[in-house]
PDB file of C-alpha atoms in Angstrom:
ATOM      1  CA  UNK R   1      14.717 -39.348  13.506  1.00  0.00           C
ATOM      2  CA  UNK R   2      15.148 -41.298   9.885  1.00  0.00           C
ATOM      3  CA  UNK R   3      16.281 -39.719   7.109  1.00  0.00           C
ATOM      4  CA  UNK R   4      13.297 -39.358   5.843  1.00  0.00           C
ATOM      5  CA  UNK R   5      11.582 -37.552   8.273  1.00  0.00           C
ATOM      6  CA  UNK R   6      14.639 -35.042   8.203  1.00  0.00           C
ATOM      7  CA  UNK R   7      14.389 -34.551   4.632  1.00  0.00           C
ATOM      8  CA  UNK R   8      10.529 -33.977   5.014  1.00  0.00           C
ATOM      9  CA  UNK R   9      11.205 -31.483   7.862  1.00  0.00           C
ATOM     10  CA  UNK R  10      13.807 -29.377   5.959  1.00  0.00           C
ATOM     11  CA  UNK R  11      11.393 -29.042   3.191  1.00  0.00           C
ATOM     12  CA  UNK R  12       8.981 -27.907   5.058  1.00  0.00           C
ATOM     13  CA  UNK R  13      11.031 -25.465   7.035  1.00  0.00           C
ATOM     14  CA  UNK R  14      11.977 -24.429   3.149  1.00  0.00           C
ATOM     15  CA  UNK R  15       8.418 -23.815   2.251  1.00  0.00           C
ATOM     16  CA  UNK R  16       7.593 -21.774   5.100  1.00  0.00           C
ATOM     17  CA  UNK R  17      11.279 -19.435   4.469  1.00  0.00           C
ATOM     18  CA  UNK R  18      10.458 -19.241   1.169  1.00  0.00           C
ATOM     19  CA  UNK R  19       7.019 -17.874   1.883  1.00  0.00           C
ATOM     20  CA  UNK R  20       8.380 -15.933   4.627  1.00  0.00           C
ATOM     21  CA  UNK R  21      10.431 -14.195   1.560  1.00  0.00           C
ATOM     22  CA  UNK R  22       7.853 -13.646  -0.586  1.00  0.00           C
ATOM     23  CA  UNK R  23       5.716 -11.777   1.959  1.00  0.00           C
ATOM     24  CA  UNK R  24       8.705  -9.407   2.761  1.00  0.00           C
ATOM     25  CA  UNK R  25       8.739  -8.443  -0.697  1.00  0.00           C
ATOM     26  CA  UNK R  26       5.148  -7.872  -0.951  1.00  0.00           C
ATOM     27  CA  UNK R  27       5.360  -6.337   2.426  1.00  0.00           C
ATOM     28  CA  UNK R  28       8.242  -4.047   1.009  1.00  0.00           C
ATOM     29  CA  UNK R  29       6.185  -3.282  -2.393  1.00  0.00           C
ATOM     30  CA  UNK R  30       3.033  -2.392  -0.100  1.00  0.00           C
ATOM     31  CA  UNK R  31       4.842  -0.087   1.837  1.00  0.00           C
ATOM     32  CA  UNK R  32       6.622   1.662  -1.372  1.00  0.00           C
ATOM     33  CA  UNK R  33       2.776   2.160  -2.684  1.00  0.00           C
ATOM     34  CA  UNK R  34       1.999   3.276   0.870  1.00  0.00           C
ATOM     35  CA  UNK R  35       4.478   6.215   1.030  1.00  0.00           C
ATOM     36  CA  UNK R  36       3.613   7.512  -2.902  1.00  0.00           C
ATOM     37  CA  UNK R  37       0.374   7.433  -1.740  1.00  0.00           C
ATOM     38  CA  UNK R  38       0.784   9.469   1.788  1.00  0.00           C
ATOM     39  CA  UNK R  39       3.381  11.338  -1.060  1.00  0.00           C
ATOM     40  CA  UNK R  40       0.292  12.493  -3.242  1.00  0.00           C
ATOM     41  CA  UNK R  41      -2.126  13.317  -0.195  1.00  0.00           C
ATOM     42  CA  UNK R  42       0.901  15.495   0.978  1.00  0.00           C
ATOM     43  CA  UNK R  43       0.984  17.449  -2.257  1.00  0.00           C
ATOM     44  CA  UNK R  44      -2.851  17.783  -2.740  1.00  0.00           C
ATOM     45  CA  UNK R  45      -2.921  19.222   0.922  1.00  0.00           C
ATOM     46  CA  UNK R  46      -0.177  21.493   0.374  1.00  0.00           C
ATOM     47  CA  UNK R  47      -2.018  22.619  -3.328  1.00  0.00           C
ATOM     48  CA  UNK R  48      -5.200  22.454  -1.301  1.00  0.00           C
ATOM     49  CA  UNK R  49      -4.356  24.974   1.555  1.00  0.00           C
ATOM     50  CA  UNK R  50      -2.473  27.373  -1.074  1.00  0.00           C
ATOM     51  CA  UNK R  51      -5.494  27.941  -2.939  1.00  0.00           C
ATOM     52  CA  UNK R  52      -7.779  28.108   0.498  1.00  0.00           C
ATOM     53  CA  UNK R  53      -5.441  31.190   1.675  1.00  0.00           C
ATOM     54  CA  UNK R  54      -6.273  32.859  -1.678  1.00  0.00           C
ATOM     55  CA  UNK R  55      -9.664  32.622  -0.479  1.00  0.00           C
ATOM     56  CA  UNK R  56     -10.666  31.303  -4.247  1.00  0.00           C
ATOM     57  CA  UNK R  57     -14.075  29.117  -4.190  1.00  0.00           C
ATOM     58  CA  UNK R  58     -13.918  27.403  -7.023  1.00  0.00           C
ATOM     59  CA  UNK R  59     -14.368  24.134  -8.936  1.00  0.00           C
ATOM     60  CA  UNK R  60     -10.701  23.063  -8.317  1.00  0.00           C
ATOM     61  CA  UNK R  61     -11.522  23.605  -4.421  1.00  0.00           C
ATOM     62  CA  UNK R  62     -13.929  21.076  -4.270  1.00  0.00           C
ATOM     63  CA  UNK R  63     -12.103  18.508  -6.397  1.00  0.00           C
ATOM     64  CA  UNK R  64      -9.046  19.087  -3.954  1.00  0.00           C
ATOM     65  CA  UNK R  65     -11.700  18.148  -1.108  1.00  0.00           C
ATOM     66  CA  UNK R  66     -12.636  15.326  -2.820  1.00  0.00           C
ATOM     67  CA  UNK R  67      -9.041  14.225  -3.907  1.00  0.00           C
ATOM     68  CA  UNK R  68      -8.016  14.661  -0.201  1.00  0.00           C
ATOM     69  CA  UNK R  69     -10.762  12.470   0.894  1.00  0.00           C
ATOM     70  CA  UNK R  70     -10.454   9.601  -1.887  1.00  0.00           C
ATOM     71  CA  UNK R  71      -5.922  10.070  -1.367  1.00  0.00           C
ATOM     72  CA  UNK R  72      -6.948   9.635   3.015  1.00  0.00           C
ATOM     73  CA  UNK R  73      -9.029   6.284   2.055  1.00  0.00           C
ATOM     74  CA  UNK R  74      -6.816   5.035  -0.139  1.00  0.00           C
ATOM     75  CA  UNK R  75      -3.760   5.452   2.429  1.00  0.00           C
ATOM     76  CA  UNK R  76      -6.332   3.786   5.155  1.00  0.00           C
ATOM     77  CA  UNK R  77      -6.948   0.551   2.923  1.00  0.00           C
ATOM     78  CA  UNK R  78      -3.049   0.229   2.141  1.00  0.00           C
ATOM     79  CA  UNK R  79      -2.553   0.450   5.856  1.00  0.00           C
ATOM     80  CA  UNK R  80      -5.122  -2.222   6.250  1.00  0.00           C
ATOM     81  CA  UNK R  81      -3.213  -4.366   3.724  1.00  0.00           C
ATOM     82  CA  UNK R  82       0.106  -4.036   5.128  1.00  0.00           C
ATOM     83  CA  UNK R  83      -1.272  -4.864   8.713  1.00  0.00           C
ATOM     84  CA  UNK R  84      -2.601  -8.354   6.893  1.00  0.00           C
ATOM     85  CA  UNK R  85       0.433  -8.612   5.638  1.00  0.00           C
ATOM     86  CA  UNK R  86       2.337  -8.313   8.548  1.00  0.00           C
ATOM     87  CA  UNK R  87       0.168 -11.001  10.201  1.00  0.00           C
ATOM     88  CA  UNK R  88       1.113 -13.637   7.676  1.00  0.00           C
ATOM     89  CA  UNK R  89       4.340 -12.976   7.816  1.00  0.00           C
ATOM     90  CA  UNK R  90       3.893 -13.621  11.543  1.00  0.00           C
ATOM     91  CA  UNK R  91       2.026 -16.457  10.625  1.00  0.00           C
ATOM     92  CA  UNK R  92       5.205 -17.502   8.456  1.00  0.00           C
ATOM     93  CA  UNK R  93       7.950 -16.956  11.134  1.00  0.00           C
ATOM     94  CA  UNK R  94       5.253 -19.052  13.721  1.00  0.00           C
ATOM     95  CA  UNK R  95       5.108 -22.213  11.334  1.00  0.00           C
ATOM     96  CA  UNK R  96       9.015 -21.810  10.974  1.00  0.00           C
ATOM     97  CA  UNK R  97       9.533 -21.555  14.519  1.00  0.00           C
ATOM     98  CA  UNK R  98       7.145 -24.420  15.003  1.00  0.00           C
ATOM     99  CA  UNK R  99       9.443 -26.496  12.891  1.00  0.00           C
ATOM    100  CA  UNK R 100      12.238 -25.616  14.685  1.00  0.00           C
ATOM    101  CA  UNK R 101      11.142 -26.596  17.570  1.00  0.00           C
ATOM    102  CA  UNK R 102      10.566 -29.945  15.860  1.00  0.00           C
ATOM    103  CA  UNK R 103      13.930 -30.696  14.989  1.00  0.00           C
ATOM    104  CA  UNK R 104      15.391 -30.632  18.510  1.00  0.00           C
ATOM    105  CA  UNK R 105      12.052 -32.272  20.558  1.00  0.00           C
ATOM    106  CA  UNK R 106      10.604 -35.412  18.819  1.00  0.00           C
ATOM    107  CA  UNK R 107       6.678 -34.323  18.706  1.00  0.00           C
ATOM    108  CA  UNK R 108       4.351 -35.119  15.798  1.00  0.00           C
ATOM    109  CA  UNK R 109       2.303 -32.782  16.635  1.00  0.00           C
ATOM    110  CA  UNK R 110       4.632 -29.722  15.857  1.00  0.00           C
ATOM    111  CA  UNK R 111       4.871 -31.275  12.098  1.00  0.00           C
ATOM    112  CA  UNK R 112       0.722 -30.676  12.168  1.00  0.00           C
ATOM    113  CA  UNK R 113       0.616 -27.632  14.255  1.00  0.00           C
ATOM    114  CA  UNK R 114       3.079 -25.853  12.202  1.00  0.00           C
ATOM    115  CA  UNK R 115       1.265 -26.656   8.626  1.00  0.00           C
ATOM    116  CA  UNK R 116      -2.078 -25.399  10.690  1.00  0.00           C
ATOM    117  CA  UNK R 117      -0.030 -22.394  11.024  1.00  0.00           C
ATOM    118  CA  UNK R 118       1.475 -22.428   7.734  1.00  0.00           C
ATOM    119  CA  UNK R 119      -2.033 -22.907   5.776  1.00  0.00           C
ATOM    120  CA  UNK R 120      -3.181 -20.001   7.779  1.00  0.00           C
ATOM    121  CA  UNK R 121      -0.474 -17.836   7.033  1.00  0.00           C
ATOM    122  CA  UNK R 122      -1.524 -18.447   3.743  1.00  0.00           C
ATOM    123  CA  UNK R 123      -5.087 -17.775   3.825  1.00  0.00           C
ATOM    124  CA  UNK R 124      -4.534 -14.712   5.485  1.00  0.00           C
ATOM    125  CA  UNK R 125      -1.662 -14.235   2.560  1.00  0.00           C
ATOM    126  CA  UNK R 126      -4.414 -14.306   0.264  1.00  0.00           C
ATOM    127  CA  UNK R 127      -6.624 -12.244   2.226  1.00  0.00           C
ATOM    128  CA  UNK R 128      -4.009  -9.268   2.501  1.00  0.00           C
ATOM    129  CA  UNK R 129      -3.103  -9.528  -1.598  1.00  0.00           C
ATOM    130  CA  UNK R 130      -7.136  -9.322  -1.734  1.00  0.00           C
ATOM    131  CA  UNK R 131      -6.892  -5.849   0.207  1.00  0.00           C
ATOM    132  CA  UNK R 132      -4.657  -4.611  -2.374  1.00  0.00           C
ATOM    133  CA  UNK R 133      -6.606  -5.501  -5.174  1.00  0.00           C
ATOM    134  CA  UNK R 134      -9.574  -4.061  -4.358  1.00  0.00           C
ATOM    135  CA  UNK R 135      -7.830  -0.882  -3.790  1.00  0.00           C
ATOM    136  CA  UNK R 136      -5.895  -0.804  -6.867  1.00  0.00           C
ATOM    137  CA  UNK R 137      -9.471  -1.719  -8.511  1.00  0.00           C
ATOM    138  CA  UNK R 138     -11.361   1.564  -6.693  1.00  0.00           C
ATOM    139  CA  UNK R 139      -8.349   3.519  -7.469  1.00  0.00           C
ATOM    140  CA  UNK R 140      -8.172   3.491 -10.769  1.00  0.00           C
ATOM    141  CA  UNK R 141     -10.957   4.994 -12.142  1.00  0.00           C
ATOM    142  CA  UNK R 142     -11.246   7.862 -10.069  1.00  0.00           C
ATOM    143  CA  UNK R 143      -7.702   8.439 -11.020  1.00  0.00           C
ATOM    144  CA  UNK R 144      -8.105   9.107 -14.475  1.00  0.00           C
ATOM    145  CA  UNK R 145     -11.480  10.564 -13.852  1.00  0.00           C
ATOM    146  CA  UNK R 146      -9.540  13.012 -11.723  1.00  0.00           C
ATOM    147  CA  UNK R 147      -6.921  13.654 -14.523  1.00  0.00           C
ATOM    148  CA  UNK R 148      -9.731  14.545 -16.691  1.00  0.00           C
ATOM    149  CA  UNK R 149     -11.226  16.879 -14.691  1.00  0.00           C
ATOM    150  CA  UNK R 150      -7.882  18.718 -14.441  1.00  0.00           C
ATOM    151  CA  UNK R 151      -7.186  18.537 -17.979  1.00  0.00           C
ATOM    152  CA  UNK R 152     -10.938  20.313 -18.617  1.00  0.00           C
ATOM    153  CA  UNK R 153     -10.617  22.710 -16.241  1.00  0.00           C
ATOM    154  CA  UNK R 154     -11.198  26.574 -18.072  1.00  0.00           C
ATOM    155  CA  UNK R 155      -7.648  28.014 -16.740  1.00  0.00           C
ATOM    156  CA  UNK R 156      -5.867  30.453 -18.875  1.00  0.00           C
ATOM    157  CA  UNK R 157      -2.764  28.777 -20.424  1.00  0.00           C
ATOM    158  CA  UNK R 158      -0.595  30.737 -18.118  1.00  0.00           C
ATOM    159  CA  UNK R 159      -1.923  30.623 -14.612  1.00  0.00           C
ATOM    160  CA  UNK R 160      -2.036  26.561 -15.650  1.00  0.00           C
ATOM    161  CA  UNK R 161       1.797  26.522 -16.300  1.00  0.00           C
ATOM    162  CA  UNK R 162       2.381  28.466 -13.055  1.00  0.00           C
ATOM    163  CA  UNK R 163       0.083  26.080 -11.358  1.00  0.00           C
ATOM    164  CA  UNK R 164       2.038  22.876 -12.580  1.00  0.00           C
ATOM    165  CA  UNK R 165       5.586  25.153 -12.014  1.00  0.00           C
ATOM    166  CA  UNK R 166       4.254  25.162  -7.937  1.00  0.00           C
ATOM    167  CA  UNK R 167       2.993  21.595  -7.820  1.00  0.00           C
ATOM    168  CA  UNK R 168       7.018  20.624  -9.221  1.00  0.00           C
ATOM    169  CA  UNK R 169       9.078  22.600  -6.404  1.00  0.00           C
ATOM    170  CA  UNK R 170       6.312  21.331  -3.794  1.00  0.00           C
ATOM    171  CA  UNK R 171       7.136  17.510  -5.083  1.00  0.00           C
ATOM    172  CA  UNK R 172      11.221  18.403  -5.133  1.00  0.00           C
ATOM    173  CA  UNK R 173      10.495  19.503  -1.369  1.00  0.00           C
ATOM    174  CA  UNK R 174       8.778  16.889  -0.963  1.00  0.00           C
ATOM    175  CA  UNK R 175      11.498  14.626  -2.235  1.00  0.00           C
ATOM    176  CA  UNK R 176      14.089  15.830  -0.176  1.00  0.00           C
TER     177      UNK R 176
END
């Protein structure tokens, strides 16, 4: 092997390490977002069942049915973006691997197979960050559509503070 083809292979086993990086942090951000999420739905439901047990049919029952639904989908599509995700990465670690491999057998085609690999480790990359931005784009709205419905809400002033008092020792519960 010349020095030129080593020089081309460590680059390329560079690429594909530092693409292997950058999915692990995405991977690590996605799963941070993941567990707020799951976080939230676990607060809602806990909010949600308090107020069934006081048997109260109200307007804030069926927003908490609707929360819970919207906070279950939106914990489905992260899950489907951190599965992508983890196939790139596996994509990643392949094309590395592939390269490897290349260094201690003289093949050509592991130089090709590997950047097969590599580009679709990327494609499905891009696929995976597409995931996440079409949840973060759905999410959004109803978000602050939801925070306005729970800033309109007709509560007296006290039964409001008690109800934000609950939500805070359920979230340092929650916490620990």
């Amino acid at each position: 092997m010349s020095i030129d083809d080593t020089t081309q292979l460590i680059q390329l086993i560079l690429n594909s390490v530092l693409m292997l990086l950058a999915c692990a942090f995405v991977l690590g951000g996605l799963l941070l977002r993941r567990s707020v999420i799951e976080n939230r739905l676990q607060i809602t439901n806990i909010e949600y069942f308090q107020i069934l047990d006081r048997f109260e049919q109200s307007n804030r029952l069926a927003m908490l049915q609707k929360q819970l639904r919207h906070l279950q989908q939106r914990v489905k599509t992260a899950n489907n973006g951190i599965l992508v995700m983890y196939y790139a990465l596996t994509l990643f670690v392949a094309s590395t691997l592939l390269l490897s491999i290349r260094t201690v057998i003289s093949a050509e085609w592991l130089i090709t197979s590997s950047m097969a690999v590599f580009v679709a480790g990327v494609g499905v990359l891009l696929f995976s960050v597409a995931i996440v931005l079409l949840d973060l784009h759905q999410s959004d709205r109803p978000f602050w559509q939801e925070m306005r419905d729970i800033l309109s809400t007709d509560l007296p002033k006290k039964r409001r503070v008690k109800k934000i008092r609950v939500a805070r020792s359920i979230r340092r519960v929650a916490v620990r």
